[in-house]
CSV table of C-alpha atoms and ligand atoms in Angstrom, one decimal:
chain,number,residue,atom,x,y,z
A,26,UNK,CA,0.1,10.9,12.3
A,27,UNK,CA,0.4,7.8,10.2
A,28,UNK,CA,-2.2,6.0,12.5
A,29,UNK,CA,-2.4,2.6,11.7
A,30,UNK,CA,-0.3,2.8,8.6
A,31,UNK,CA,3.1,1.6,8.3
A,32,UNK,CA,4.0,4.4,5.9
A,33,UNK,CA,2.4,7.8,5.4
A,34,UNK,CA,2.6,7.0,1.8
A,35,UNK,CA,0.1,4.1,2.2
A,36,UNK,CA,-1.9,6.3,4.3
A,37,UNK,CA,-1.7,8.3,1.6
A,38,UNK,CA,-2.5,5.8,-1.0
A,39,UNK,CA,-5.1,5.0,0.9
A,40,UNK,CA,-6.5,8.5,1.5
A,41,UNK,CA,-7.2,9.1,-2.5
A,42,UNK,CA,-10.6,8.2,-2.4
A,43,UNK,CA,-11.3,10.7,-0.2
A,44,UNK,CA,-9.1,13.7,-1.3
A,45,UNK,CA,-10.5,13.1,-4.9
A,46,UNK,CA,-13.6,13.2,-3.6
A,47,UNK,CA,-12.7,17.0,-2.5
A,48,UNK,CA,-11.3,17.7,-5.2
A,49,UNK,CA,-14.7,17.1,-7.4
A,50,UNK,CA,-17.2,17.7,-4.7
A,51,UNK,CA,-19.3,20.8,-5.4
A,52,UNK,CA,-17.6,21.6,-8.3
A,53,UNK,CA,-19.7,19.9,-11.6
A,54,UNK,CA,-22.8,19.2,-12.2
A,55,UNK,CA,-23.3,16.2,-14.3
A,56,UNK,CA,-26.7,16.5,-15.5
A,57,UNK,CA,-25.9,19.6,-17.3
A,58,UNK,CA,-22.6,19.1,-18.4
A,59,UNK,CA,-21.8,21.6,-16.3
A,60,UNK,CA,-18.5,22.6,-14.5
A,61,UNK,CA,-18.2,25.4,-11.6
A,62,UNK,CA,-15.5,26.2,-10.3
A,63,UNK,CA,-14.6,29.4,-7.8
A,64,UNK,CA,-13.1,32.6,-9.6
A,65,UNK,CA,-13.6,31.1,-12.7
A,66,UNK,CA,-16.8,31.3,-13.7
A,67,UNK,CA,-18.6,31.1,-17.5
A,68,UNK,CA,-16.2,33.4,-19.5
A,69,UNK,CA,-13.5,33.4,-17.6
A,70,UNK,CA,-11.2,32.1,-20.6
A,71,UNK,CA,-13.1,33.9,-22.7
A,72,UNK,CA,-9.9,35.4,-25.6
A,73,UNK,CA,-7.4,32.2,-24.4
A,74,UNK,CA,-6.2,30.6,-27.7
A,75,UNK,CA,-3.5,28.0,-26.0
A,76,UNK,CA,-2.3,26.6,-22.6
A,77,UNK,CA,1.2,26.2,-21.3
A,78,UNK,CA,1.6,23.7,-18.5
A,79,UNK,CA,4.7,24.1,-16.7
A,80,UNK,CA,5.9,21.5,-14.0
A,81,UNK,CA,8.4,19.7,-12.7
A,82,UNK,CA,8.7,15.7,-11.9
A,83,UNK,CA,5.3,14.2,-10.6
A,84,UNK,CA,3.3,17.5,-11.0
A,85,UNK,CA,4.8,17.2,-14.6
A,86,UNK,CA,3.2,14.1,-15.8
A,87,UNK,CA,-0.1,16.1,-14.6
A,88,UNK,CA,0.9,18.2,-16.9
A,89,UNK,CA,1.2,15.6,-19.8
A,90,UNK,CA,-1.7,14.1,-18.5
A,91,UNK,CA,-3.8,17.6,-19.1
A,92,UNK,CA,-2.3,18.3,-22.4
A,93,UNK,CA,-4.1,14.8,-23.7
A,94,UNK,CA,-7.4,16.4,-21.9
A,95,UNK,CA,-7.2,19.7,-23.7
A,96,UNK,CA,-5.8,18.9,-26.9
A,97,UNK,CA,-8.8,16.2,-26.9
A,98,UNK,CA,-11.3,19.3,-26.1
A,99,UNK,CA,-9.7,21.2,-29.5
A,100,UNK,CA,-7.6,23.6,-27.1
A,101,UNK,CA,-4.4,23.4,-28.6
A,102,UNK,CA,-2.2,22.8,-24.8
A,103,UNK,CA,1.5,21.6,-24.3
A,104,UNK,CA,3.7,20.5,-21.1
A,105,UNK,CA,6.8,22.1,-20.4
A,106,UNK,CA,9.5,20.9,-18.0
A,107,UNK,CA,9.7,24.4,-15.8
A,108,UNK,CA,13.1,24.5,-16.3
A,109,UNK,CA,13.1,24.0,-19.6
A,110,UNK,CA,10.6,26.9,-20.0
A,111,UNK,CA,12.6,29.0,-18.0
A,112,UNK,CA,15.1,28.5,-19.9
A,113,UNK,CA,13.7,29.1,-23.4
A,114,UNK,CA,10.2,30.5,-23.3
A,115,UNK,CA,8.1,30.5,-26.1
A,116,UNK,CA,7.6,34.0,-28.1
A,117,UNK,CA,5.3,36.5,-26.3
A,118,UNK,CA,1.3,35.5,-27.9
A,119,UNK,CA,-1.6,37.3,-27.3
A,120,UNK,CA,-4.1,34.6,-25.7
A,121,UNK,CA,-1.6,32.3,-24.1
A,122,UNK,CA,-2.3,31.2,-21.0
A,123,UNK,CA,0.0,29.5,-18.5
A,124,UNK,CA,-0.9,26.7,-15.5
A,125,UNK,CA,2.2,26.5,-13.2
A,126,UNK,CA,1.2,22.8,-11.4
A,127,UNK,CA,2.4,22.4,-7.9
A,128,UNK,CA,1.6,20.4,-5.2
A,129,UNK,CA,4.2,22.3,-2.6
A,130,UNK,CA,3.7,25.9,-4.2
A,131,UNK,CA,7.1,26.4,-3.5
A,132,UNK,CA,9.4,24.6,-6.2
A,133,UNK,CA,12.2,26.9,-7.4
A,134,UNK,CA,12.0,25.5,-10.9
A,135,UNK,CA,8.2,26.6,-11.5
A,136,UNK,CA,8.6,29.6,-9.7
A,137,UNK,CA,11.1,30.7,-12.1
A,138,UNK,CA,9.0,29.4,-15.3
A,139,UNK,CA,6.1,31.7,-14.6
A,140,UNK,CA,8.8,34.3,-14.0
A,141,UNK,CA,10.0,34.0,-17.6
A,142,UNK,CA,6.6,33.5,-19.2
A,143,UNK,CA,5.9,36.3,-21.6
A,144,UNK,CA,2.0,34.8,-21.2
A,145,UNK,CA,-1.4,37.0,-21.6
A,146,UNK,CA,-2.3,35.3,-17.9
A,147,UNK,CA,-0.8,32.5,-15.6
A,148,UNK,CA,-2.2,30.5,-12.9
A,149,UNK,CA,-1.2,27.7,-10.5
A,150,UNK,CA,-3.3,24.2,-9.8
A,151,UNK,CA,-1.5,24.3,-6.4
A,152,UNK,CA,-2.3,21.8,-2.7
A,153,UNK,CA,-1.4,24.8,-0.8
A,154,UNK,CA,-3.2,28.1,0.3
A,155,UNK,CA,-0.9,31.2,1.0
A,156,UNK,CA,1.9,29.4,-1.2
A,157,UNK,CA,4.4,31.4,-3.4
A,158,UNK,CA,3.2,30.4,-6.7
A,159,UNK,CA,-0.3,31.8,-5.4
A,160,UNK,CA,1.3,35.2,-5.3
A,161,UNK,CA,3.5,34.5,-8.3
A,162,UNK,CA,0.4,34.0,-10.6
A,163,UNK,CA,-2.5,35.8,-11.6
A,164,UNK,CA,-5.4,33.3,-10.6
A,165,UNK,CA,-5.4,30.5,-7.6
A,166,UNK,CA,-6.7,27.0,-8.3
A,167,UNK,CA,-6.8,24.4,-5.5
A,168,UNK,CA,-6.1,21.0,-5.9
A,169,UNK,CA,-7.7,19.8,-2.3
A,170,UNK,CA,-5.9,16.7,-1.7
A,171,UNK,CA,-5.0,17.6,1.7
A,172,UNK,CA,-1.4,17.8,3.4
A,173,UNK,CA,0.8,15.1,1.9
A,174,UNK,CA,3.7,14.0,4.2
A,175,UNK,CA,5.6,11.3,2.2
A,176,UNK,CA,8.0,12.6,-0.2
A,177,UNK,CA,7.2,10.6,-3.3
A,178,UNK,CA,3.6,12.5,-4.4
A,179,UNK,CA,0.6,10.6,-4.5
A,180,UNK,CA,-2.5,11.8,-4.1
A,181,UNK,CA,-1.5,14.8,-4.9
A,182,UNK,CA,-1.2,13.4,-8.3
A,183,UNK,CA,-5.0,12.3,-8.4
A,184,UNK,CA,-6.5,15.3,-7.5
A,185,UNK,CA,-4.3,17.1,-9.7
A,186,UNK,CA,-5.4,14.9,-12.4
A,187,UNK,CA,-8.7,15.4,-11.2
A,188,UNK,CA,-8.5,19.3,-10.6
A,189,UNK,CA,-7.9,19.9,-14.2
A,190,UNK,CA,-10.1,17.7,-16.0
A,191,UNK,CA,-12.4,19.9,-14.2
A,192,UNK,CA,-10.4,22.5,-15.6
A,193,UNK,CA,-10.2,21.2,-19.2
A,194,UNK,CA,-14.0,21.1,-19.6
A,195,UNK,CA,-14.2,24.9,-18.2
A,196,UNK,CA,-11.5,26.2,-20.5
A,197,UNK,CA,-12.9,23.9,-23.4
A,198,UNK,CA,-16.3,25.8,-22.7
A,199,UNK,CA,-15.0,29.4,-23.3
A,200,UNK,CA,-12.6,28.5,-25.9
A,201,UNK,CA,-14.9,26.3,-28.1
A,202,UNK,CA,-18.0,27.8,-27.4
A,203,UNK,CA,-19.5,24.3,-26.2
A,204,UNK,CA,-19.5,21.9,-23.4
A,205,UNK,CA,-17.1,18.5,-24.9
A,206,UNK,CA,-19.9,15.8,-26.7
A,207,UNK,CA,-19.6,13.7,-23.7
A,208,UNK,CA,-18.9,16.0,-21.0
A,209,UNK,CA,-21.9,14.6,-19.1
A,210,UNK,CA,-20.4,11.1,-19.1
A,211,UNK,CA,-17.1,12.1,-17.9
A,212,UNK,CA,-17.9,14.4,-15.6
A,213,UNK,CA,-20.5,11.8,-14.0
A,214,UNK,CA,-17.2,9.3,-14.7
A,215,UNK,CA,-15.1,11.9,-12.3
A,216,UNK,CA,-17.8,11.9,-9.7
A,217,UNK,CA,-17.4,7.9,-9.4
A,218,UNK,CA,-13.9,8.1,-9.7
A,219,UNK,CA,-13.3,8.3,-5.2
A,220,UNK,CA,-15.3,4.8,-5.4
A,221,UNK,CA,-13.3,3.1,-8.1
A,222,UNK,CA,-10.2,4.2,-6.4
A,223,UNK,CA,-11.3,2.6,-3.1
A,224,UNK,CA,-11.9,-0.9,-5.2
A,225,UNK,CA,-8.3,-0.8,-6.6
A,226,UNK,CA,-6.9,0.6,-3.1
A,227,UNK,CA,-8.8,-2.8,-1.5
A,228,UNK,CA,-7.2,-5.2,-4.1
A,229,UNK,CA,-4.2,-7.1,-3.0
A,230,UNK,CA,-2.8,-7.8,-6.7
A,231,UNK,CA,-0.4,-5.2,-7.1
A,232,UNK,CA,1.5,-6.6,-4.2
A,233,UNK,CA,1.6,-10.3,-6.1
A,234,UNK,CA,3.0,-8.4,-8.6
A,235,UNK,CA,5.4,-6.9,-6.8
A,236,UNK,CA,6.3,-10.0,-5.5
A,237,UNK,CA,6.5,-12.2,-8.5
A,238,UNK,CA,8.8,-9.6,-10.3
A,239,UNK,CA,10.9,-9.0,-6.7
A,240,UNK,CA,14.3,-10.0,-8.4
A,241,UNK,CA,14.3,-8.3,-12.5
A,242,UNK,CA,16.9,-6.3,-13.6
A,243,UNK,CA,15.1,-2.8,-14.6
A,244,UNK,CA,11.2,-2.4,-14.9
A,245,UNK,CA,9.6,-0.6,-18.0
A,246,UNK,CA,6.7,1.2,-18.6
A,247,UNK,CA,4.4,2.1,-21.6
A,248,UNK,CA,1.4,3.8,-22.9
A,249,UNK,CA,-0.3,6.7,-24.7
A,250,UNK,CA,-2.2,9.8,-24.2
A,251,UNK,CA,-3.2,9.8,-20.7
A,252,UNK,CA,-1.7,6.0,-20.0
A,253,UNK,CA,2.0,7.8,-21.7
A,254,UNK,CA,1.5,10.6,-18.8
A,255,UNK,CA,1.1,7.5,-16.5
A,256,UNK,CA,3.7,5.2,-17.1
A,257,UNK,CA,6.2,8.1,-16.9
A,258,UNK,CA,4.6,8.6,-13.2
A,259,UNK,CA,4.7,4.7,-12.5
A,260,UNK,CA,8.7,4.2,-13.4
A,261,UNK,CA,9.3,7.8,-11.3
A,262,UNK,CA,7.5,6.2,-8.0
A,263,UNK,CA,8.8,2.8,-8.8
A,264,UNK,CA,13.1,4.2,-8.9
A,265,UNK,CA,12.2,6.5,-6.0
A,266,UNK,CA,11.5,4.7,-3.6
A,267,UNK,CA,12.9,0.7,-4.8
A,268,UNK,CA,16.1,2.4,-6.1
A,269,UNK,CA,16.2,-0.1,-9.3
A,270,UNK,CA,16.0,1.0,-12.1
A,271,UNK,CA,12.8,1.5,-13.9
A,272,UNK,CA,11.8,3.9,-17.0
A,273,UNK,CA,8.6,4.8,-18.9
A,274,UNK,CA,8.4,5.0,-23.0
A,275,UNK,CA,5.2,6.0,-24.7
A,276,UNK,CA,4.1,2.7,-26.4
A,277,UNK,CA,5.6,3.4,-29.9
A,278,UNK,CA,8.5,4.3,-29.3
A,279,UNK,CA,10.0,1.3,-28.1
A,280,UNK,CA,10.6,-0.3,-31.3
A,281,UNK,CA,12.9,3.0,-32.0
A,282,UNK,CA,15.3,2.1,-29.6
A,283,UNK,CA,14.3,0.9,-26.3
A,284,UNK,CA,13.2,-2.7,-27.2
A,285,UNK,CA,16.8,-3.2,-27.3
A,286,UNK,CA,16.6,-3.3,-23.4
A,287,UNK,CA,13.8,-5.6,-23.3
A,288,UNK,CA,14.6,-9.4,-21.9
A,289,UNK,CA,13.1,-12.4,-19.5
A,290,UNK,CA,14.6,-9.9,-16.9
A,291,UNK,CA,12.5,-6.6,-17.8
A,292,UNK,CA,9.1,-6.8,-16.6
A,293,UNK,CA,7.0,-4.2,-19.1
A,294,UNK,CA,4.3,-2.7,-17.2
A,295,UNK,CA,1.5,-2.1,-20.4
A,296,UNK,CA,-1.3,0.7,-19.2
A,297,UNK,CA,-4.3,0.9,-21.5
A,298,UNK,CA,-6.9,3.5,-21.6
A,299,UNK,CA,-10.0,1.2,-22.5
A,300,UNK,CA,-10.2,3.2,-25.7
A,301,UNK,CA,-9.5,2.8,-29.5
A,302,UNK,CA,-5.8,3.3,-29.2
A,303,UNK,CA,-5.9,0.2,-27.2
A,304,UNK,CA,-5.4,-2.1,-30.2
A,305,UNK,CA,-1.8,-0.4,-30.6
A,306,UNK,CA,-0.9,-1.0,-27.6
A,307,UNK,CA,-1.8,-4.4,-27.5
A,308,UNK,CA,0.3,-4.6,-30.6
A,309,UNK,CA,3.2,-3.5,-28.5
A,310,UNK,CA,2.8,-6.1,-25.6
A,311,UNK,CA,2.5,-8.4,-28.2
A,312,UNK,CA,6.2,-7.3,-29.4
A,313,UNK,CA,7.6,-7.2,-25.9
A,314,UNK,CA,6.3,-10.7,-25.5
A,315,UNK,CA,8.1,-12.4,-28.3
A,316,UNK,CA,11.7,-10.9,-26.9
A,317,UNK,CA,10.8,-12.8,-23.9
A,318,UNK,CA,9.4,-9.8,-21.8
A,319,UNK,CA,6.8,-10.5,-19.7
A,320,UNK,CA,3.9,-8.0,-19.7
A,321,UNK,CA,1.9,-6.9,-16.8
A,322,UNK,CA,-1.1,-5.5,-18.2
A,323,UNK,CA,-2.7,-2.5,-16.5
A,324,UNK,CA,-6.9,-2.3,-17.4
A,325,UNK,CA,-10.4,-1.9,-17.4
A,326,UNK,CA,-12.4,-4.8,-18.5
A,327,UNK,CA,-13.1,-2.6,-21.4
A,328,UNK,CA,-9.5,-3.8,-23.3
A,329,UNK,CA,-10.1,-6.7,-25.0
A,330,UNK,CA,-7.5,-10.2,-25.7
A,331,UNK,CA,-5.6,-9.3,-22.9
A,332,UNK,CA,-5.5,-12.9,-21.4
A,333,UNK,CA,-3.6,-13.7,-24.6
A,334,UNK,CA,-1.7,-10.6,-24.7
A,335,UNK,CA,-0.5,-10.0,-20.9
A,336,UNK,CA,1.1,-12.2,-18.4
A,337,UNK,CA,-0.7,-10.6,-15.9
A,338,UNK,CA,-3.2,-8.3,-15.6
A,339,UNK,CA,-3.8,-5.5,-12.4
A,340,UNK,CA,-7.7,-4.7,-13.2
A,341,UNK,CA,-9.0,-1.5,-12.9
A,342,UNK,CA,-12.9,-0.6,-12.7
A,343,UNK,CA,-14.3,0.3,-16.5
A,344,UNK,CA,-14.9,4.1,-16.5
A,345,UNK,CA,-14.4,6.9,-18.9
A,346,UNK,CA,-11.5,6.5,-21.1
A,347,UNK,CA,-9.6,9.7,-19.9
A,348,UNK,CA,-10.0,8.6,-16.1
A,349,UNK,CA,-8.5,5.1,-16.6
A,350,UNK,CA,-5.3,6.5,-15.9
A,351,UNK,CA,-6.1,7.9,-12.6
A,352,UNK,CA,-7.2,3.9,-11.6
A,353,UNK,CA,-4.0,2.6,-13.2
A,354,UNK,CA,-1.6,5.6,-11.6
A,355,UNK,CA,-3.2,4.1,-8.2
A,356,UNK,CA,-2.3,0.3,-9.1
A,357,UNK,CA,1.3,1.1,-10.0
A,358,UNK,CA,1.8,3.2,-6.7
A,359,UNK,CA,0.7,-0.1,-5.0
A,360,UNK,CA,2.8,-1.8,-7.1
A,361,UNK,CA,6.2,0.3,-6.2
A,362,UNK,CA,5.0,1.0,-2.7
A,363,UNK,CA,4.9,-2.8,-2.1
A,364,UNK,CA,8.3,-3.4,-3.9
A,365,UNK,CA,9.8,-0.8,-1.6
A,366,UNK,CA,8.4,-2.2,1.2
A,367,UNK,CA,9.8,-6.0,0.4
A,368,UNK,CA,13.5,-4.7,-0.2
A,369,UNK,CA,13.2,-2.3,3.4
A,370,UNK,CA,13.8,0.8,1.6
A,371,UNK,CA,13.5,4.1,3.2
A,372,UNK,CA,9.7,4.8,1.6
A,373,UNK,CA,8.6,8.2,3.0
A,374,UNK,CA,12.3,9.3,3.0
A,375,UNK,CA,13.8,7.9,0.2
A,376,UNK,CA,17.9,8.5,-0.3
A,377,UNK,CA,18.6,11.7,-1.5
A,378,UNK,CA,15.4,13.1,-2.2
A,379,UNK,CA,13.2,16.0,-0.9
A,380,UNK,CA,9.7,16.6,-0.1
A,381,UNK,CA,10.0,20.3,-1.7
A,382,UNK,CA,12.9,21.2,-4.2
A,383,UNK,CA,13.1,25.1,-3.6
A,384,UNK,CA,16.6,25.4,-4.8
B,408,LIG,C1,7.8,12.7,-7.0
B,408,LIG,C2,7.9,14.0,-6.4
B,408,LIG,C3,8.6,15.2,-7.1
B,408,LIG,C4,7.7,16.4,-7.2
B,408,LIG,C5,8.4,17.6,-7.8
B,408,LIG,C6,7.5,18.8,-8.0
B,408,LIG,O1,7.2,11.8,-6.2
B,408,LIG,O2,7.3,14.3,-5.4
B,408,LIG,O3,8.9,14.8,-8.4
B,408,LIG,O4,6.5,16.1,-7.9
B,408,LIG,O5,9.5,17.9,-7.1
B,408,LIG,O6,7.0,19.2,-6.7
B,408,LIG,P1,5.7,20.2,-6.6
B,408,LIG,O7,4.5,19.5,-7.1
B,408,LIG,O8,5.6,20.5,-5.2
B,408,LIG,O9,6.0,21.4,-7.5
């Protein structure tokens, strides 16, 4: 039951730090740089030349989110839309290898991308044992968030996230022939990760936020790499469950189009990584600003000027700058959770929507 939750998505919200802390627990070893995870042990992607990630909606922008990890670990990766892939799969390749990701197991669009995949080998990152995925796919990884009751996916999305960085480094390992240069940091980054969740699920400022920006017309959101995968994710929980209209743009592209859109009514939600491409980004708040947009600026204390740059900031603990996403993804579930809540909407049932798509 929800217990003493209003909402099983705040429960779930709530619930990250420990499901991430499944998710990661026995499976690295810091000190070494190591990662070990069952059935795939050293050499295990020994002869894989490139990844396809197929997904659909949430389980997608894991997906996005992974491609940054492995294209940053010199394993050339890309995210498919299942359907998409279905649709038109790439050319058969010797040494492709494809990761269905699935929180249910069960969605209809996946199922039928691994279907069509002319792929050497295909597995799933999946929540759930016995699923059909697991039988649809050559290897079973699990994703050990734990059941997850309220339809818009939450920490399912962490321990995704979580699940394959693990991943990343493992494949990195066979394909490259050498743990990442700072695999030791991050993977020690990934083992504080449950506690740095906990500080931003204890915060109250994502529900100022949501407050101060109750009455806006639409609600944008931006950044790259790992922070593009993320503000895709924060506009797909924010029109869920508000039902206003919200949207996410990788940084750059908004002066191609979408900073047309941009007014004293459209709230920009900025996430940064806490990394060199942070200076960009700042640019970009700084061009949202002077239409009038006000910027709510989602970082560590490792991005600099943002007093300056943002109208407000939702802090996240410094760590690694790959995981900063994971901390920001959490704030702007808070963020549309709390919005939801204000306007009465339907949160763990929202209109039209459900919990598994297997049509
Ligand atoms: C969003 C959401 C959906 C699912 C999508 C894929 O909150 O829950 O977008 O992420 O339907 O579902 P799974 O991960 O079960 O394949």
């Amino acid at each position: 039951g929800k217990g003493e939750y209003e909402h099983y998505m705040l429960k779930e919200i709530s619930e990250q730090p420990t499901a991430l802390g499944r998710s990661v627990s026995g499976r690295t070893d810091s000190a070494r740089g190591e990662v070990t995870l069952d059935g795939f042990p050293p050499g295990a992607f020994d002869g894989i030349e490139r990844v396809h990630l197929v997904a659909m909606g949430t389980s997608y922008h894991a997906a996005m989110y992974t491609e940054s990890l492995l294209a940053r670990r010199g394993v050339p990766a890309r995210a498919y839309m299942s359907s998409e892939y279905a649709g038109s799969p790439p050319p058969e390749e010797d040494g492709t290898l494809v990761i269905a990701i699935s929180q249910s197991g069960e969605t209809a669009d996946t199922i039928a991308a691994v279907r069509a995949a002319r792929a050497e080998r295909t597995m799933v990152a999946t929540n759930v044992v016995g699923s059909s995925l697991t039988r649809e796919c050559d290897d079973t990884l699990l994703v050990r968030a734990g059941p997850e009751i309220g339809v818009a996916a939450t920490k399912s999305f962490s321990s995704q996230v979580a699940t394959l960085s693990l991943l990343s480094e493992r494949i990195r390992r066979d394909v490259i022939g050498e743990p990442s240069p700072d695999a030791e940091e991050f993977l020690s980054a990934l083992t504080d990760l449950p506690d740095h969740v906990r500080q931003v699920v204890e915060s109250d400022a994502a529900e100022r936020v949501a407050d101060a920006f109750a009455d806006s017309e639409s609600y944008f959101f931006i950044g790259r790499g790992p922070g593009h995968a993320v503000a895709l994710e924060g506009a797909l929980k924010f029109k869920e469950i508000t039902y206003e209209h919200a949207e996410g743009f990788t940084a750059a592209e908004l002066k191609h189009g979408p900073l047309a859109l941009v007014t004293e009514e459209t709230p920009v939600f900025a996430v940064f990584n806490g990394g060199a491409d942070d200076t960009e980004t700042l640019g970009n708040a700084t061009e949202i600003r002077a239409r009038g947009g006000p910027v709510v600026a989602v970082a560590s204390g490792e991005t600099p000027d943002l007093e300056e740059t943002a109208d407000r900031v939702l802090s996240v603990p410094s760590t690694h700058p790959e995981l900063v996403g994971v901390l920001a993804n959490v704030q702007l579930q808070l963020v549309a959770y709390h919005a939801a809540k204000r306007r009465g909407r339907s949160i763990d049932k929202p209109r039209n929507l459900a919990k598994s798509v297997t049509v």
